[in-house]
Structures are given as structure tokens and as C-alpha cells.
Coordinates of C-alpha atoms in Angstrom, one line a residue:
M1 CA 99.3 117.4 59.7
T2 CA 97.8 118.3 62.9
F3 CA 95.1 116.7 65.2
A4 CA 93.4 119.9 67.0
M5 CA 90.1 120.1 67.0
S6 CA 88.8 123.6 65.8
P7 CA 86.4 125.7 68.6
T8 CA 83.6 124.2 67.1
E9 CA 84.4 120.5 67.2
R10 CA 85.9 121.1 71.0
E11 CA 83.0 122.6 72.3
T12 CA 80.9 120.1 70.1
F13 CA 83.0 117.4 72.0
L14 CA 83.0 118.6 75.0
A15 CA 78.5 118.6 74.8
G16 CA 79.2 115.1 74.5
V17 CA 78.0 112.9 77.5
H18 CA 81.8 111.5 79.0
V19 CA 83.1 111.1 82.4
G20 CA 85.5 113.9 82.8
V21 CA 88.2 113.6 85.4
I22 CA 89.0 117.4 87.3
S23 CA 92.3 118.6 88.1
V24 CA 92.7 120.6 91.3
D25 CA 95.5 121.5 93.2
D26 CA 96.4 120.1 96.3
P27 CA 98.6 121.9 98.2
G28 CA 101.6 119.7 99.4
H29 CA 100.7 117.1 97.2
G30 CA 100.5 116.2 93.4
P31 CA 97.5 118.2 92.0
L32 CA 94.0 116.4 93.4
N33 CA 92.3 114.3 90.0
V34 CA 89.0 112.6 90.4
P35 CA 86.6 111.5 87.9
V36 CA 83.1 113.8 87.3
W37 CA 80.0 113.8 85.8
Y38 CA 79.8 117.4 84.0
A39 CA 77.6 119.9 81.5
Y40 CA 78.7 121.8 79.1
E41 CA 77.3 123.5 76.6
P42 CA 79.3 125.3 73.8
G43 CA 80.3 129.1 74.4
G44 CA 78.8 128.5 78.0
T45 CA 80.7 127.5 81.5
V46 CA 81.4 124.1 82.3
D47 CA 79.6 123.0 85.3
V48 CA 80.3 120.4 88.5
V49 CA 79.0 119.1 91.2
T50 CA 80.4 118.1 94.5
A51 CA 79.6 118.0 97.9
R52 CA 80.2 121.5 99.6
D53 CA 82.8 119.7 102.1
S54 CA 84.3 117.2 100.5
L55 CA 87.7 117.0 99.5
K56 CA 86.8 118.2 95.7
G57 CA 84.7 120.8 96.9
R58 CA 87.0 122.0 99.6
R59 CA 89.6 122.1 96.7
L60 CA 87.9 124.4 94.2
R61 CA 87.6 126.5 96.4
A62 CA 90.6 127.1 97.8
A63 CA 92.2 127.2 93.9
G64 CA 89.8 129.1 92.3
R65 CA 90.8 127.7 89.3
F66 CA 90.3 123.9 88.0
S67 CA 91.2 121.7 84.6
L68 CA 88.7 119.1 83.3
C69 CA 89.7 117.1 80.5
A70 CA 87.2 114.2 78.5
Q71 CA 88.1 111.4 76.2
N72 CA 86.6 109.4 73.6
E73 CA 87.9 105.9 75.2
N74 CA 87.3 104.0 71.8
P75 CA 89.4 104.5 68.6
P76 CA 89.9 106.8 67.2
Y77 CA 91.2 108.8 70.5
A78 CA 90.3 112.0 71.1
Y79 CA 90.2 114.1 74.0
V80 CA 88.9 117.4 75.0
S81 CA 91.2 119.2 78.3
V82 CA 90.2 122.8 79.4
E83 CA 91.3 125.1 81.9
G84 CA 90.2 127.8 83.9
P85 CA 88.8 130.1 86.8
I86 CA 85.5 129.3 88.6
A87 CA 83.1 132.0 87.9
E88 CA 80.6 131.1 90.3
I89 CA 79.6 128.4 92.8
V90 CA 75.9 127.8 93.3
D91 CA 75.1 127.1 96.2
P92 CA 73.4 124.9 97.0
A93 CA 72.8 123.5 93.5
T94 CA 69.2 123.6 92.5
P95 CA 67.3 120.5 92.0
E96 CA 66.4 121.3 88.7
V97 CA 70.9 121.3 88.0
R98 CA 70.5 117.9 90.1
R99 CA 67.9 116.4 88.1
A100 CA 69.7 117.5 84.8
M101 CA 72.6 116.3 85.9
A102 CA 71.7 112.7 86.5
Y103 CA 69.2 112.3 83.3
R104 CA 71.7 113.2 81.3
Y105 CA 74.3 110.7 82.6
L106 CA 71.7 108.0 83.8
G107 CA 68.4 108.6 81.7
Q108 CA 65.1 109.8 83.0
E109 CA 64.6 106.3 84.9
F110 CA 67.9 105.5 86.6
G111 CA 68.0 109.4 87.3
D112 CA 65.5 109.8 89.3
L113 CA 66.6 106.1 90.8
Y114 CA 69.5 108.1 91.9
L115 CA 68.6 111.8 92.9
A116 CA 65.5 109.2 95.5
A117 CA 68.6 107.5 96.6
T118 CA 71.0 111.2 97.0
E119 CA 68.0 112.9 97.9
E120 CA 69.5 113.2 101.7
D121 CA 72.8 114.4 100.1
A122 CA 71.1 117.3 98.0
P123 CA 71.3 120.2 100.5
D124 CA 74.9 119.8 100.7
Q125 CA 75.7 120.0 96.7
V126 CA 77.1 122.7 95.3
M127 CA 77.5 123.7 91.3
V128 CA 80.6 124.9 90.3
R129 CA 81.1 126.6 87.2
L130 CA 85.0 126.5 84.8
S131 CA 85.0 129.8 83.0
P132 CA 87.2 128.0 79.5
E133 CA 90.4 129.8 79.3
R134 CA 92.5 127.6 77.8
W135 CA 92.1 124.4 75.6
R136 CA 93.8 121.6 74.5
T137 CA 92.7 119.1 72.5
T138 CA 93.2 116.0 69.9
D139 CA 91.4 114.3 67.7
Y140 CA 93.5 111.2 65.6
A141 CA 90.2 110.2 63.6
K142 CA 91.8 113.4 61.7
Q143 CA 94.8 111.3 60.4
Y144 CA 92.2 109.2 58.0
G145 CA 91.3 112.1 56.5

């Protein structure tokens, strides 16, 4: 029995709302691993918004690729890990991208509060787009048929 997800299953899972964890090369250290909000639509890129000059932003630009893992923390456990090159860095991230990300994770009411509270940081935000190249998946619900 395999617990691997089909391409459709993995893309549907990744499109769901999960906090992702990205991993990116950090020379002289282990990989930099940090939680992030992300956006994904099946067949598209994995999009992450970060501060242009943050450690994460600098490492992403230097490495040119990263991985992201999203998981279901409640039983039955499942995860999707995707890795690939950076397809594009949109600088700066548009207000529409920031709003969509905030609404995705916080809903409209709290998303608007978040956007107002971080408005000063908006010009320094970039959107990094990963082009999925390699996938790893597990869905333990498959053991129950």
C-alpha cells in the first residue's frame, strides 16, 4: 500500500489553507527553515510574500530555489513538500497580492486590520514564486481505505 498522493490530490491539498514551512540554503549553517503564508492554485506557482531585505528574502534571492512543506497537523496526518527554482520575484508585491494573502489566512475583517497595521512595511514586500519541480507527499488517511 502506498500513502503517496496523486498529482490531483497533492495539488488540491497544497491549494488548501495551511501554514507552510520554507527551507532555503543558508551557507555555513543548516538550511533556513521558517513558517510562511503562501498561495497556490493547481498547475501554478507557489507564492510567498516576504520582506525584500529580511534574512529569508536575501537567502531566497541568493539560492534561486527553495522548498515548502505544508501539513495537516490533525489525524489522519498528511503533508505535501514541493521544491523547485524561483520562477520570478515580483518587486514590490502588489497591494492585491498582499490583500489576497491576508484574506486567505485571516478573513476579510482581520485581514483588513493586518493590512492597516503593516501598511508601513508594504513597499518593502516582494512576492517570490516557486516553480514546482519535485514533490513528496504522504496521506495516512489512505491506510483506512
